[in-house]
Coordinates of C-alpha atoms in Angstrom, one line a residue:
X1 CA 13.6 46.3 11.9
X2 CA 12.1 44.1 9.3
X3 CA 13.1 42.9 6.0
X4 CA 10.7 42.9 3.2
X5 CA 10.3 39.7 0.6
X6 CA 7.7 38.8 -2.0
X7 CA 6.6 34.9 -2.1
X8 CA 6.8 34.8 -6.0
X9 CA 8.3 32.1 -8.3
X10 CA 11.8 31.3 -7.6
X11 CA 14.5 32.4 -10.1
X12 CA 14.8 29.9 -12.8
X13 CA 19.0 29.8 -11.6
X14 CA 18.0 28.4 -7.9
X15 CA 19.6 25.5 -6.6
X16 CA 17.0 23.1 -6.1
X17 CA 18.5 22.5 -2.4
X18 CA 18.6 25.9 -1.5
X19 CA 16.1 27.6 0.6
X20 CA 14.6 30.7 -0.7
X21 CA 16.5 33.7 -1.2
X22 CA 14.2 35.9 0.6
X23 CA 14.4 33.4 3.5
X24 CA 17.9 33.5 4.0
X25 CA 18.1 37.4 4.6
X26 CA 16.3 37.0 6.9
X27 CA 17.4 34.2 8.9
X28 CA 21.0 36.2 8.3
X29 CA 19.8 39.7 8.8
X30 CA 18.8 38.4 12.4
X31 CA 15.5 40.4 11.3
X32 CA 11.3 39.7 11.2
X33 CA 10.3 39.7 7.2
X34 CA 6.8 40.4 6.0
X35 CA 5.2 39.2 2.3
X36 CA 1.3 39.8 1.3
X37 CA -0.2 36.7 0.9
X38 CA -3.8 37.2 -1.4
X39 CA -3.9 40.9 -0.1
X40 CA -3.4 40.2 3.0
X41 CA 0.5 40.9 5.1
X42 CA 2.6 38.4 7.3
X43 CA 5.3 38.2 9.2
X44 CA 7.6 35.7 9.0
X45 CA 10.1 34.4 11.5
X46 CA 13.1 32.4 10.4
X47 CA 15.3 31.4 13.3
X48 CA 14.8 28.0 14.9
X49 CA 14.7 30.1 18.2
X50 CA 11.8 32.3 16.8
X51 CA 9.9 29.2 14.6
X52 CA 9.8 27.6 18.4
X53 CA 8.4 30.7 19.8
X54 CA 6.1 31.3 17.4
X55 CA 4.7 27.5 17.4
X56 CA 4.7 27.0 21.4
X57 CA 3.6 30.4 23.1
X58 CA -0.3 30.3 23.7
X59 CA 0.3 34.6 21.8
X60 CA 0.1 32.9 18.9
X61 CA -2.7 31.1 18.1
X62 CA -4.5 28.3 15.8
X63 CA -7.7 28.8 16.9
X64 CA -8.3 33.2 16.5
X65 CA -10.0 34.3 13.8
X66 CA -7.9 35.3 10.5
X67 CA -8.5 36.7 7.0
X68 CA -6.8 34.4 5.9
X69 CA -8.0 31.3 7.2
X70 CA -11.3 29.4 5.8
X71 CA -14.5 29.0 8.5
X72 CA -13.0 26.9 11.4
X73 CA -14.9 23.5 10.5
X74 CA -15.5 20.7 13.6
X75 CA -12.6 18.7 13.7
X76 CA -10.4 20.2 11.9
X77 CA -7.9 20.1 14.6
X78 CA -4.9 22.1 12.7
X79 CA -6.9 25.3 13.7
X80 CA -7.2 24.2 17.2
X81 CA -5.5 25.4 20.3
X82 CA -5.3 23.8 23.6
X83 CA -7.3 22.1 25.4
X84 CA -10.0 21.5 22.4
X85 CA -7.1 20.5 20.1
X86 CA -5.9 17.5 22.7
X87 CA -9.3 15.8 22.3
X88 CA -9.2 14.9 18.7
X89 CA -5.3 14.0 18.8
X90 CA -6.1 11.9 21.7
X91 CA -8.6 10.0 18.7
X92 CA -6.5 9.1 16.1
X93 CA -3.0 8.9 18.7
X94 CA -3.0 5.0 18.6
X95 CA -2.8 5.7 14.5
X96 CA 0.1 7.3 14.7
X97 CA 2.8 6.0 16.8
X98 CA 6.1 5.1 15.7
X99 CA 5.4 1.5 16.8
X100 CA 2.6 1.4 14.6
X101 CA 4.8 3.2 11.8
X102 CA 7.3 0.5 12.5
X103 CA 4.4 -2.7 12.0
X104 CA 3.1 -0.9 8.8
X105 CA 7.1 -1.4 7.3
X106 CA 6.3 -4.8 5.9
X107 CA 3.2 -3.7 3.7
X108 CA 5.4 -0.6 2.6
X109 CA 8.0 -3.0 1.6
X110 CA 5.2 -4.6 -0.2
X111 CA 3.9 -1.9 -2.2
X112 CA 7.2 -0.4 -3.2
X113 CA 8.3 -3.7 -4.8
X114 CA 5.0 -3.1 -6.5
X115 CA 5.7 -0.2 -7.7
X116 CA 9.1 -1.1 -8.6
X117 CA 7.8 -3.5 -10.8
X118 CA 6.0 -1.6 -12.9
X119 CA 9.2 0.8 -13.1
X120 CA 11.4 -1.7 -14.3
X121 CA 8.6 -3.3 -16.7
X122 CA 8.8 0.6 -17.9
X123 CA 12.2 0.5 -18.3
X124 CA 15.1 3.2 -18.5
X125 CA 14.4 6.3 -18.9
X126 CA 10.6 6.5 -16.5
X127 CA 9.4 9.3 -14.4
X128 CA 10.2 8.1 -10.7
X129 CA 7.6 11.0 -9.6
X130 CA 3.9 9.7 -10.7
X131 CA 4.8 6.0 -10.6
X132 CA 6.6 5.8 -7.4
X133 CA 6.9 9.0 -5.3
X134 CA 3.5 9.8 -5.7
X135 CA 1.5 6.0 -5.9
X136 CA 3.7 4.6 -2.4
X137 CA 2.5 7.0 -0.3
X138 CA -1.3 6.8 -2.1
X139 CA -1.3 3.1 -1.5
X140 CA -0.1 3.6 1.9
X141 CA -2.0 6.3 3.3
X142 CA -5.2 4.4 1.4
X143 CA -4.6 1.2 3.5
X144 CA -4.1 3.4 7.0
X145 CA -7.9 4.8 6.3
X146 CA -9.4 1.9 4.8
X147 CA -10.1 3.8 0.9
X148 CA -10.2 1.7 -2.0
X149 CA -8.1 2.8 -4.9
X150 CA -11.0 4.7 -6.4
X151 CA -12.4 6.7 -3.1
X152 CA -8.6 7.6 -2.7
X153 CA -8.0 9.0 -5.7
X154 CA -11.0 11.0 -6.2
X155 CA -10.0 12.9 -2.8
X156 CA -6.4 13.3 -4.2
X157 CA -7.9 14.9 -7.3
X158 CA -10.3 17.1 -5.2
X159 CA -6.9 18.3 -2.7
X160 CA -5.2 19.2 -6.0
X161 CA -7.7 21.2 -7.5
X162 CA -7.5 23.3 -4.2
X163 CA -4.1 23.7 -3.3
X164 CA -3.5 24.4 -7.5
X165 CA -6.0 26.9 -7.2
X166 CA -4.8 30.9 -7.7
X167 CA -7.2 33.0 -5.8
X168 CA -8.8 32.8 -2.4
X169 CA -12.5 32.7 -3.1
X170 CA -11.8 29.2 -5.3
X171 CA -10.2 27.9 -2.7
X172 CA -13.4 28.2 -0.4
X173 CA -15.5 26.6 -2.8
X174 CA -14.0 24.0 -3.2
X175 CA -12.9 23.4 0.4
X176 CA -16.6 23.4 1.3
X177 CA -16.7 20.3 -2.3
X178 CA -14.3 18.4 -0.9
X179 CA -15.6 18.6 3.0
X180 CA -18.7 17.4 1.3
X181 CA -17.7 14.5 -0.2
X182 CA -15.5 13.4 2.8
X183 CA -18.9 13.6 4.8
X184 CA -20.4 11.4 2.6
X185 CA -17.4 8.8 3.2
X186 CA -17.8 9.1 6.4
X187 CA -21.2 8.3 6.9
X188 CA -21.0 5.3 4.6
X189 CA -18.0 4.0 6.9
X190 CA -20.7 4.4 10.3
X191 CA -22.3 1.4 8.4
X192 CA -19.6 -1.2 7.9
X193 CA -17.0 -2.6 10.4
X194 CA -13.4 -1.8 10.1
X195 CA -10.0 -1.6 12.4
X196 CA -8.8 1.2 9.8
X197 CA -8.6 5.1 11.1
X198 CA -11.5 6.0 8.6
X199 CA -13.7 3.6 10.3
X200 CA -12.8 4.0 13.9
X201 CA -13.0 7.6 13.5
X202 CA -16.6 7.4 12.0
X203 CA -17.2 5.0 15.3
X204 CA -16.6 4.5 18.8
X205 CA -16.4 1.4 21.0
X206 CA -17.2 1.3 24.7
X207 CA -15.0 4.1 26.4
X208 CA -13.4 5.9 23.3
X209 CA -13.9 9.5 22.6
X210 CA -17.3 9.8 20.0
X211 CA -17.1 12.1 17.2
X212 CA -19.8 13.5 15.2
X213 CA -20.1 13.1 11.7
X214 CA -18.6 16.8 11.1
X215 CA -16.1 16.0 13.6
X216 CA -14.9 12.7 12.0
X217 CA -15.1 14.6 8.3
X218 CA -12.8 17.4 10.0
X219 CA -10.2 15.0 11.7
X220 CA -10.2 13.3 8.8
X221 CA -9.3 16.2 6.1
X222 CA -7.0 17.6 8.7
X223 CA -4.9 14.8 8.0
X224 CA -5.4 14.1 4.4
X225 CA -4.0 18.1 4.3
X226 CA -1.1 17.7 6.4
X227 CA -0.2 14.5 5.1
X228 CA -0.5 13.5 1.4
X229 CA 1.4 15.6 -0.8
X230 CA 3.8 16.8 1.6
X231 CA 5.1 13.2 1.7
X232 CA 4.5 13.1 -1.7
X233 CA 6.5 15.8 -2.5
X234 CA 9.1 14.3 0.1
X235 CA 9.6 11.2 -1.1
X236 CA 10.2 12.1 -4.5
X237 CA 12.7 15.2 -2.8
X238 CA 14.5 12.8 -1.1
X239 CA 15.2 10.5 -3.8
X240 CA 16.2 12.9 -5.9
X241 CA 19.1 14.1 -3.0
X242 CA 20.3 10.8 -3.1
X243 CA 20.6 10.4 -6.7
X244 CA 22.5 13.8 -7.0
X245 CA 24.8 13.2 -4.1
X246 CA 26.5 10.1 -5.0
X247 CA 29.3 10.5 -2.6
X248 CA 25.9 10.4 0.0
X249 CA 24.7 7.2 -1.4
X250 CA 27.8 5.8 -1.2
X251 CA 27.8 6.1 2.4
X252 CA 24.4 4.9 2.6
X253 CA 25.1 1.8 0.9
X254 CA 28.5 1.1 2.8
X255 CA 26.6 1.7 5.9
X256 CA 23.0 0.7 6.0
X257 CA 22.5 1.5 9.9
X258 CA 22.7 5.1 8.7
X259 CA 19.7 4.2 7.3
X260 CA 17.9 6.5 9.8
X261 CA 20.2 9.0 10.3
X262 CA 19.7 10.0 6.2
X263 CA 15.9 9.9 6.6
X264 CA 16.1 13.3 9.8
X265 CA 19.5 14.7 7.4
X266 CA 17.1 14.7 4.3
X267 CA 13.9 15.9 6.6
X268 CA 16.5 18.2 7.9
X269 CA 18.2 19.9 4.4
X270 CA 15.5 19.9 1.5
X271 CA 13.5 22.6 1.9
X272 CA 9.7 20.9 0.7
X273 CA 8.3 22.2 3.4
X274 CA 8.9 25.8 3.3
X275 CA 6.4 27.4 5.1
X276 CA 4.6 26.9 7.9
X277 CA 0.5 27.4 8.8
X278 CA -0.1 30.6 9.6
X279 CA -0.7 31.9 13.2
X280 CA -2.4 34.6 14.6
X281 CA -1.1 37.3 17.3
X282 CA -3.9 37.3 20.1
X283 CA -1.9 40.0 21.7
X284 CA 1.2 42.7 21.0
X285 CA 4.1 40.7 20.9
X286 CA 7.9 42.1 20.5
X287 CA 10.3 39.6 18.0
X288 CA 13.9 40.6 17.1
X289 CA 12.8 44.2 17.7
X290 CA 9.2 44.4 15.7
X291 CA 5.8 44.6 17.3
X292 CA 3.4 42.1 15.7
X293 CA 0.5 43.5 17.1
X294 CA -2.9 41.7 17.9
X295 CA -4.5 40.6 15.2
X296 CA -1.5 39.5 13.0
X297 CA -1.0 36.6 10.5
X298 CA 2.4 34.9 11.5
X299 CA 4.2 32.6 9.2
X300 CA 7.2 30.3 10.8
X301 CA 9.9 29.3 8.1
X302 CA 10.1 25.5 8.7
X303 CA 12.9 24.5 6.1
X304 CA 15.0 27.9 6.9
X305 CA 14.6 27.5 10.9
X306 CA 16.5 23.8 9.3
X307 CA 19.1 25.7 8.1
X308 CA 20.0 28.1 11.2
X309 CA 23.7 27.6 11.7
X310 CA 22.8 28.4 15.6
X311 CA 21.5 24.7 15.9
X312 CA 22.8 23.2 12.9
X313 CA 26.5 23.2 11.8
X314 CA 27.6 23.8 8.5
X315 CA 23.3 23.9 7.8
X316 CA 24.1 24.0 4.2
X317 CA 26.2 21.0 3.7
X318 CA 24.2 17.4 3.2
X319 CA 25.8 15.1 5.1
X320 CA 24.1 11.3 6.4
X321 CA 26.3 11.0 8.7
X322 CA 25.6 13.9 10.4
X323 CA 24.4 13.5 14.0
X324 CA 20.8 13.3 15.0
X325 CA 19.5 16.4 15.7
X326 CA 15.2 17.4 15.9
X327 CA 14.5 19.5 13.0
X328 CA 11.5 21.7 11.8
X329 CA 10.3 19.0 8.9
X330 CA 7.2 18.2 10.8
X331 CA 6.5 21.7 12.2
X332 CA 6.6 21.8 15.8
X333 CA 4.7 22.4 19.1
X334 CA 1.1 20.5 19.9
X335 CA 0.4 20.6 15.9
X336 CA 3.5 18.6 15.2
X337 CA 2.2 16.4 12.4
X338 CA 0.9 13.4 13.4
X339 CA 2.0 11.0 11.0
X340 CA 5.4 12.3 11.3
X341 CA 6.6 8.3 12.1
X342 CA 4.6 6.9 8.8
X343 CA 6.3 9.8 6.9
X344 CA 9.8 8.3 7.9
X345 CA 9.2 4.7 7.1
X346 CA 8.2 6.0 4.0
X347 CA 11.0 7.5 3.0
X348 CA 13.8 5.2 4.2
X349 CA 11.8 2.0 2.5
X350 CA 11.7 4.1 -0.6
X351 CA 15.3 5.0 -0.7
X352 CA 16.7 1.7 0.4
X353 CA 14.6 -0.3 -2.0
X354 CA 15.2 1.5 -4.9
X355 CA 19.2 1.1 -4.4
X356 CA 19.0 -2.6 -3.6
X357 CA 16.4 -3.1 -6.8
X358 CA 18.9 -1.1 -9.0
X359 CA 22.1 -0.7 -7.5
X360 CA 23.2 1.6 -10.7
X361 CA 20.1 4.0 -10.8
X362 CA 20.9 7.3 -11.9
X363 CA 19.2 10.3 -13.1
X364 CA 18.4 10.6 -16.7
X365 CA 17.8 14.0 -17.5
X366 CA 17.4 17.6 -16.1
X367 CA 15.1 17.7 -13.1
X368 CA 12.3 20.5 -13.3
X369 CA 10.8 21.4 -9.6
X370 CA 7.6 22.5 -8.5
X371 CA 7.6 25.8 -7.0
X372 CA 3.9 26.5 -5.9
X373 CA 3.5 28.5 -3.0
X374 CA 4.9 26.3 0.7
X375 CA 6.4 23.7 -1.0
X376 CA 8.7 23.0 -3.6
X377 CA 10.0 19.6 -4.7
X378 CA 10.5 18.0 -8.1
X379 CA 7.9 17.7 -10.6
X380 CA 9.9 14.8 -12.6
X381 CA 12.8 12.3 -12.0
X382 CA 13.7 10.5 -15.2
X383 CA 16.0 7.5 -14.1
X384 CA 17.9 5.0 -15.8
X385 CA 20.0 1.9 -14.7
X386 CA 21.8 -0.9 -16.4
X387 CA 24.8 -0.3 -19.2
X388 CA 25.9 3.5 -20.3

């Protein structure tokens, strides 16, 4: 049995901390759904039992070939399976390790106070979504790869124009741009010396694993793909959680070592990332009573495996005190993303210094959400502080 749903713009009346409709009944039918994506069907699996499945058995894999999916491109590691897909993580592993994510904190301190100073030199009643949700992260993720402020946001502009674009044939062309132009960086980093990932990526010292220059282009849009506006998005989703669930502040301000606890219970309950990358069948598989057969686009339903009540109590209650449990945020299996640990200093310096820069921030207006296809968040958070 499978249930049928349509990936289509969410009805205006949806709580913007629900998971899609269509993904519940599935997750509660216990059943295998299937949507057309650009002509072309998937199924998709809900449960966290069937997301795990789906992301960990060698069946489904990265690597066959899919309608779907653009020309597998050296490098680009995301459409990898094992053992080719070890090599390149193995590159960029030092990068991304929550002991690096943890000596990184400072400078995100830094660059939020920035920002926060050009919110308050705003002053009541400024969008929290271009001036902080979206430029922390940019400055961030600028100084990991070692982009000035203009390479970085000409590669921003260039991933919006694709993942904004309606119809698969754009989306190649200007994959293929953007590849390009990353090239380009790349082989102007080979010529100058640098500790940051962009450079060390272009280069190799004495023992390290060499890339070519498609390889190092690859590795290195993999990661721009995975990573920026997801934690975009997520910063900004988080934030707004916060600010609509005073009672949840309130607990996060009493107790600051919950600090990390709200981060995974925010990863955990706002559904950003709603769908995973798709996988394909390499042979007949049987899931919850449906044959995906050989050949099969698979889809696994990150923010509703979050909300299966079979791991997670009470899934749709938001609670920071909740106890740590691993959730689907990140994906899971060997393409777990990579800067999963940068992604969560992100998001608890955000938060916290907000609050402690204007202990009585509050939202200032009606919050519209972006509801493009995988990821929804909001597309504006008016704020205000000081006297009613």
């Amino acid at each position: 049995m499978s249930t049928d749903t349509h990936e289509g713009t969410p009805p205006a009346g949806r709580c913007p901390f629900a998971i899609q409709d269509g993904h519940r009944a599935i997750l509660e039918s216990g059943t295998v759904g299937s949507f057309d994506l650009f002509g072309v069907k998937h199924w998709l699996v809900a449960a966290a039992e069937d997301v795990k499945l789906v992301t960990n058995d060698p069946r489904f894999s990265s690597a066959a070939p899919s309608e779907m999916l653009p020309d597998r491109r050296p490098g680009w590691f995301s459409g990898m399976d094992s053992p080719e897909h070890n090599r390149y993580r193995q590159k960029i592993a030092g990068d991304f390790t929550l002991r690096a994510a943890r000596k990184r904190e400072d400078f995100v301190a830094e660059a939020a106070d920035a920002c926060l100073d050009d919110i308050e030199a705003a002053g009541p009643g400024t969008d929290l979504i271009p001036g902080y949700a979206k430029r922390l992260p940019s400055l961030v993720i600028n100084a990991l790869y070692g982009l000035t402020p203009e390479e970085g946001a000409v590669l921003e502009a260039r991933m919006r124009d694709i993942t904004g674009s309606a119809d698969l044939d754009s989306v190649k062309t200007l994959t293929d741009d953007f590849f390009g132009h990353a090239l380009r960086l790349v082989r102007a980093k080979r010529d100058e010396r640098g500790e940051d990932l962009l450079h060390r990526l272009a280069s190799a010292d004495d023992g390290e694993i060499s890339l070519s220059d498609d390889e190092a282009t690859g590795v290195f849009a993999t990661l721009l793909f995975a990573g920026h506006d997801s934690v975009q998005q997520m910063v900004g989703y988080c934030l707004y959680a916060l600010l609509s669930h005073p009672e949840q502040q309130a607990a996060l301000r009493a107790r600051p070592e919950l600090a990390d606890n709200a981060v995974e219970e925010m990863l955990r309950f706002l559904p950003v990332n709603q769908m995973g990358v798709p996988r394909v069948c390499v042979e007949d598989v049987d899931v919850r009573g449906v044959r995906i057969r050989a050949g099969d686009n698979v889809i696994p339903l990150y923010s509703t495996a979050n909300r299966d009540p079979e791991v997670f109590p009470q899934p749709d209650t938001f609670d920071v005190t909740r106890p740590l449990e691993g959730n689907f945020a990140f994906g899971h299996g060997i393409h777990k993303c990579p800067g999963q640990h940068i992604a969560r200093v992100l998001i608890k310096v955000a938060c916290l210094r907000l609050f402690e820069r204007f202990p009585d921030v509050r939202l200032a207006g009606d919050v519209p959400m972006n509801e493009g296809l995988g990821l929804f968040s909001p597309a504006e958070l008016r704020v205000t502080w000081g006297a009613a």
